[in-house]
Amino acid sequence: MKAIILLGAPGAGKGTAAERIRDAAGFMHVSTGDMLREAVKQSTILGGEAEGYMHRGELVPDKIIMRLVEGVLKDAPSHSEFMFDGFPRTIGQADLLDEVLAKRGTKLEHVIFLDAPQRVLMQRLTGRRICRACGANFHINNLPPRQPGICDRCGGELYQRPDDSEATIASRLQVYSQMTEGLIARYTQRGVLRRVDSSCGADQLAAEVLSVLKAAGAAD
Ligand SMILES: [Zn+2]
């Protein structure tokens, strides 16, 4: 039994990579972000506790996150292999994850760090445009509309979310890199960190991650 962790800043392509790796390698995808949104939607007790933090844009406390993760691991078939996405986010969570995995006898095999230069992340994140009318997503470089500022699907007006402004993104990226520094150091020291350049396209990125997983597995 094994587990891997996917680390990557906003814009690093983690979401798409996670889907493809899950489909290709058969991992159970544990996304704490998805689980939190689902818990809030279903109005579970944990969802209720988490909601306030999420609305204020604060980090949900480690103990709530851990209860969600423990719930998933407890209910999973014993042969499951896990891919953690967006988790752990803090050293505290990483400590707790070690405990939970040790209890199950699950080995943390790889921590894949999707790494891209700041300017690439910035270009990806500030280029997003959304249709006011139908919500379709575009990107000024990677998925441009046929006519600038106009939705291909419905002719609606495209806009940039306030969250996608350069200043907001710069501060999100800085918060991410500060938070992740300790995790990178921890997993490097343990010899499980695999750094993958994620400035390429989604197909190439998924292929590279899969080849890293294969090579590292064969070398064990
Ligand atoms: Zn539209």
Tab-separated table of C-alpha atoms and ligand atoms in Angstrom:
chain	number	residue	atom	x	y	z
A	1	MET	CA	0.000	0.000	0.000
A	2	LYS	CA	1.268	3.394	-0.866
A	3	ALA	CA	0.447	7.053	-0.991
A	4	ILE	CA	1.717	10.009	-2.945
A	5	ILE	CA	1.337	13.746	-2.422
A	6	LEU	CA	0.938	16.350	-5.160
A	7	LEU	CA	2.303	19.792	-4.366
A	8	GLY	CA	1.981	22.797	-6.637
A	9	ALA	CA	1.324	26.518	-6.468
A	10	PRO	CA	-1.861	28.030	-7.903
A	11	GLY	CA	-1.422	27.923	-11.691
A	12	ALA	CA	1.027	25.010	-11.602
A	13	GLY	CA	-1.555	22.733	-13.245
A	14	LYS	CA	-2.150	20.531	-10.232
A	15	GLY	CA	-5.875	20.012	-10.821
A	16	THR	CA	-5.507	18.711	-14.368
A	17	ALA	CA	-2.429	16.660	-13.520
A	18	ALA	CA	-4.259	15.090	-10.569
A	19	GLU	CA	-7.166	13.951	-12.750
A	20	ARG	CA	-4.896	12.373	-15.335
A	21	ILE	CA	-2.648	10.652	-12.832
A	22	ARG	CA	-5.670	9.293	-10.996
A	23	ASP	CA	-7.109	7.878	-14.213
A	24	ALA	CA	-3.807	6.464	-15.457
A	25	ALA	CA	-2.409	5.071	-12.212
A	26	GLY	CA	-5.585	4.174	-10.303
A	27	PHE	CA	-5.016	6.246	-7.196
A	28	MET	CA	-7.835	7.250	-4.888
A	29	HIS	CA	-7.801	11.036	-5.278
A	30	VAL	CA	-8.034	12.781	-1.907
A	31	SER	CA	-8.580	16.490	-2.523
A	32	THR	CA	-9.155	18.353	0.722
A	33	GLY	CA	-10.468	21.365	-1.231
A	34	ASP	CA	-13.167	19.248	-2.920
A	35	MET	CA	-13.964	17.491	0.361
A	36	LEU	CA	-14.408	20.791	2.179
A	37	ARG	CA	-16.674	22.209	-0.523
A	38	GLU	CA	-18.719	19.012	-0.482
A	39	ALA	CA	-18.978	19.000	3.339
A	40	VAL	CA	-20.230	22.599	3.258
A	41	LYS	CA	-22.735	21.791	0.493
A	42	GLN	CA	-24.056	18.765	2.396
A	43	SER	CA	-24.159	20.801	5.638
A	44	THR	CA	-22.300	18.146	7.601
A	45	ILE	CA	-21.055	18.983	11.097
A	46	LEU	CA	-17.500	19.348	9.794
A	47	GLY	CA	-18.770	21.437	6.881
A	48	GLY	CA	-20.479	23.771	9.336
A	49	GLU	CA	-17.274	24.156	11.323
A	50	ALA	CA	-15.199	24.793	8.203
A	51	GLU	CA	-17.583	27.209	6.501
A	52	GLY	CA	-16.809	30.269	8.610
A	53	TYR	CA	-13.080	30.001	7.968
A	54	MET	CA	-13.621	29.520	4.245
A	55	HIS	CA	-15.923	32.531	3.980
A	56	ARG	CA	-13.371	34.702	5.735
A	57	GLY	CA	-10.691	33.437	3.351
A	58	GLU	CA	-8.787	31.875	6.243
A	59	LEU	CA	-7.092	28.507	6.353
A	60	VAL	CA	-9.303	25.801	7.797
A	61	PRO	CA	-7.647	24.558	11.030
A	62	ASP	CA	-5.546	21.382	10.883
A	63	LYS	CA	-7.829	19.443	13.200
A	64	ILE	CA	-10.849	19.864	10.897
A	65	ILE	CA	-8.811	18.899	7.823
A	66	MET	CA	-7.440	15.852	9.611
A	67	ARG	CA	-10.905	14.647	10.600
A	68	LEU	CA	-11.932	14.806	6.937
A	69	VAL	CA	-8.837	12.929	5.795
A	70	GLU	CA	-9.114	10.317	8.534
A	71	GLY	CA	-12.736	9.720	7.555
A	72	VAL	CA	-11.724	8.977	3.962
A	73	LEU	CA	-8.865	6.683	4.930
A	74	LYS	CA	-10.992	4.814	7.431
A	75	ASP	CA	-13.701	4.056	4.855
A	76	ALA	CA	-11.289	3.181	2.030
A	77	PRO	CA	-10.732	-0.461	1.019
A	78	SER	CA	-7.517	-1.746	2.570
A	79	HIS	CA	-5.708	-2.097	-0.781
A	80	SER	CA	-6.332	1.550	-1.755
A	81	GLU	CA	-3.499	3.733	-2.952
A	82	PHE	CA	-3.919	7.413	-2.207
A	83	MET	CA	-3.024	10.596	-4.004
A	84	PHE	CA	-3.262	13.598	-1.692
A	85	ASP	CA	-3.970	16.882	-3.439
A	86	GLY	CA	-3.837	20.226	-1.620
A	87	PHE	CA	-2.809	18.397	1.524
A	88	PRO	CA	-0.756	18.484	3.699
A	89	ARG	CA	-0.500	22.231	3.682
A	90	THR	CA	1.302	22.767	6.961
A	91	ILE	CA	3.970	20.948	8.939
A	92	GLY	CA	1.316	20.174	11.535
A	93	GLN	CA	-0.775	18.402	8.900
A	94	ALA	CA	2.296	16.570	7.617
A	95	ASP	CA	3.009	15.264	11.140
A	96	LEU	CA	-0.561	14.070	11.513
A	97	LEU	CA	-0.507	12.456	8.070
A	98	ASP	CA	2.623	10.495	9.034
A	99	GLU	CA	0.787	9.155	12.085
A	100	VAL	CA	-2.352	8.209	10.175
A	101	LEU	CA	-0.387	6.462	7.404
A	102	ALA	CA	1.802	4.618	9.898
A	103	LYS	CA	-1.313	3.310	11.633
A	104	ARG	CA	-2.563	1.874	8.323
A	105	GLY	CA	0.854	0.587	7.289
A	106	THR	CA	0.750	2.819	4.211
A	107	LYS	CA	4.049	4.096	2.872
A	108	LEU	CA	4.451	7.653	1.604
A	109	GLU	CA	6.360	6.880	-1.582
A	110	HIS	CA	6.580	10.095	-3.549
A	111	VAL	CA	5.934	13.768	-3.090
A	112	ILE	CA	5.589	15.265	-6.561
A	113	PHE	CA	6.328	18.970	-6.622
A	114	LEU	CA	5.002	20.690	-9.751
A	115	ASP	CA	7.432	23.543	-10.111
A	116	ALA	CA	7.171	26.485	-12.513
A	117	PRO	CA	8.801	29.917	-12.571
A	118	GLN	CA	6.785	32.709	-10.979
A	119	ARG	CA	6.343	34.482	-14.349
A	120	VAL	CA	4.728	31.371	-15.865
A	121	LEU	CA	2.295	31.047	-12.952
A	122	MET	CA	1.528	34.764	-13.187
A	123	GLN	CA	0.883	34.605	-16.928
A	124	ARG	CA	-1.440	31.617	-16.503
A	125	LEU	CA	-3.414	33.115	-13.649
A	126	THR	CA	-3.755	36.714	-14.834
A	127	GLY	CA	-4.808	35.596	-18.333
A	128	ARG	CA	-8.034	33.927	-17.244
A	129	ARG	CA	-11.275	35.451	-18.518
A	130	ILE	CA	-14.818	34.407	-17.706
A	131	CYS	CA	-18.093	35.063	-19.520
A	132	ARG	CA	-20.470	37.196	-17.484
A	133	ALA	CA	-23.484	35.603	-19.130
A	134	CYS	CA	-22.754	31.854	-19.304
A	135	GLY	CA	-19.652	31.391	-17.110
A	136	ALA	CA	-17.484	29.879	-19.890
A	137	ASN	CA	-13.721	30.027	-19.229
A	138	PHE	CA	-11.122	31.466	-21.589
A	139	HIS	CA	-7.469	32.386	-21.426
A	140	ILE	CA	-5.968	35.271	-23.383
A	141	ASN	CA	-2.953	33.138	-24.412
A	142	ASN	CA	-3.809	29.500	-23.873
A	143	LEU	CA	-7.488	29.453	-24.844
A	144	PRO	CA	-8.270	32.777	-26.536
A	145	PRO	CA	-11.806	33.662	-27.644
A	146	ARG	CA	-12.236	34.224	-31.395
A	147	GLN	CA	-12.906	37.914	-30.732
A	148	PRO	CA	-11.118	39.560	-27.811
A	149	GLY	CA	-13.453	40.213	-24.875
A	150	ILE	CA	-16.413	38.293	-26.370
A	151	CYS	CA	-17.641	34.818	-25.438
A	152	ASP	CA	-17.480	32.286	-28.305
A	153	ARG	CA	-20.404	30.389	-26.924
A	154	CYS	CA	-22.995	33.079	-26.242
A	155	GLY	CA	-21.544	36.452	-27.296
A	156	GLY	CA	-21.466	37.625	-23.657
A	157	GLU	CA	-18.864	39.964	-22.198
A	158	LEU	CA	-15.653	38.426	-20.815
A	159	TYR	CA	-14.220	39.727	-17.553
A	160	GLN	CA	-11.350	39.086	-15.187
A	161	ARG	CA	-12.165	37.994	-11.642
A	162	PRO	CA	-10.871	40.453	-9.008
A	163	ASP	CA	-9.035	37.424	-7.513
A	164	ASP	CA	-7.060	37.114	-10.748
A	165	SER	CA	-5.529	40.598	-10.622
A	166	GLU	CA	-1.751	40.735	-10.586
A	167	ALA	CA	-1.477	42.083	-7.025
A	168	THR	CA	-3.816	39.474	-5.544
A	169	ILE	CA	-2.063	36.666	-7.381
A	170	ALA	CA	1.405	37.849	-6.359
A	171	SER	CA	0.347	37.730	-2.732
A	172	ARG	CA	-1.301	34.289	-3.103
A	173	LEU	CA	1.865	32.931	-4.690
A	174	GLN	CA	3.989	34.359	-1.923
A	175	VAL	CA	1.781	32.872	0.787
A	176	TYR	CA	1.941	29.521	-1.004
A	177	SER	CA	5.704	29.484	-1.307
A	178	GLN	CA	6.192	30.476	2.335
A	179	MET	CA	3.845	27.748	3.491
A	180	THR	CA	5.384	25.123	1.273
A	181	GLU	CA	9.053	25.786	2.045
A	182	GLY	CA	9.004	23.662	5.187
A	183	LEU	CA	7.246	20.783	3.423
A	184	ILE	CA	9.728	20.803	0.548
A	185	ALA	CA	12.641	20.706	2.980
A	186	ARG	CA	11.047	17.913	4.997
A	187	TYR	CA	10.352	15.653	2.033
A	188	THR	CA	13.677	16.422	0.334
A	189	GLN	CA	15.485	15.343	3.456
A	190	ARG	CA	13.454	12.157	3.537
A	191	GLY	CA	14.396	11.422	-0.076
A	192	VAL	CA	10.829	11.296	-1.414
A	193	LEU	CA	10.584	14.676	-3.167
A	194	ARG	CA	10.400	14.529	-6.989
A	195	ARG	CA	10.509	17.898	-8.691
A	196	VAL	CA	8.761	18.116	-12.083
A	197	ASP	CA	8.922	21.193	-14.302
A	198	SER	CA	5.319	22.213	-14.869
A	199	SER	CA	5.826	25.072	-17.297
A	200	CYS	CA	4.845	22.711	-20.144
A	201	GLY	CA	1.336	21.829	-21.344
A	202	ALA	CA	-1.062	19.517	-19.481
A	203	ASP	CA	-0.413	16.406	-21.609
A	204	GLN	CA	3.341	16.624	-21.283
A	205	LEU	CA	3.108	17.358	-17.572
A	206	ALA	CA	0.941	14.309	-16.883
A	207	ALA	CA	3.289	12.132	-18.955
A	208	GLU	CA	6.312	13.403	-17.045
A	209	VAL	CA	4.747	12.841	-13.668
A	210	LEU	CA	3.762	9.306	-14.642
A	211	SER	CA	7.259	8.550	-15.862
A	212	VAL	CA	8.734	9.901	-12.626
A	213	LEU	CA	6.368	7.669	-10.629
A	214	LYS	CA	7.354	4.657	-12.714
A	215	ALA	CA	11.096	5.314	-12.606
A	216	ALA	CA	11.092	6.033	-8.895
A	217	GLY	CA	8.988	2.931	-8.232
A	218	ALA	CA	11.316	0.716	-10.251
A	219	ALA	CA	14.321	2.094	-8.398
A	220	ASP	CA	12.917	1.105	-4.974
B	1	ZN	ZN	-20.850	33.103	-22.662
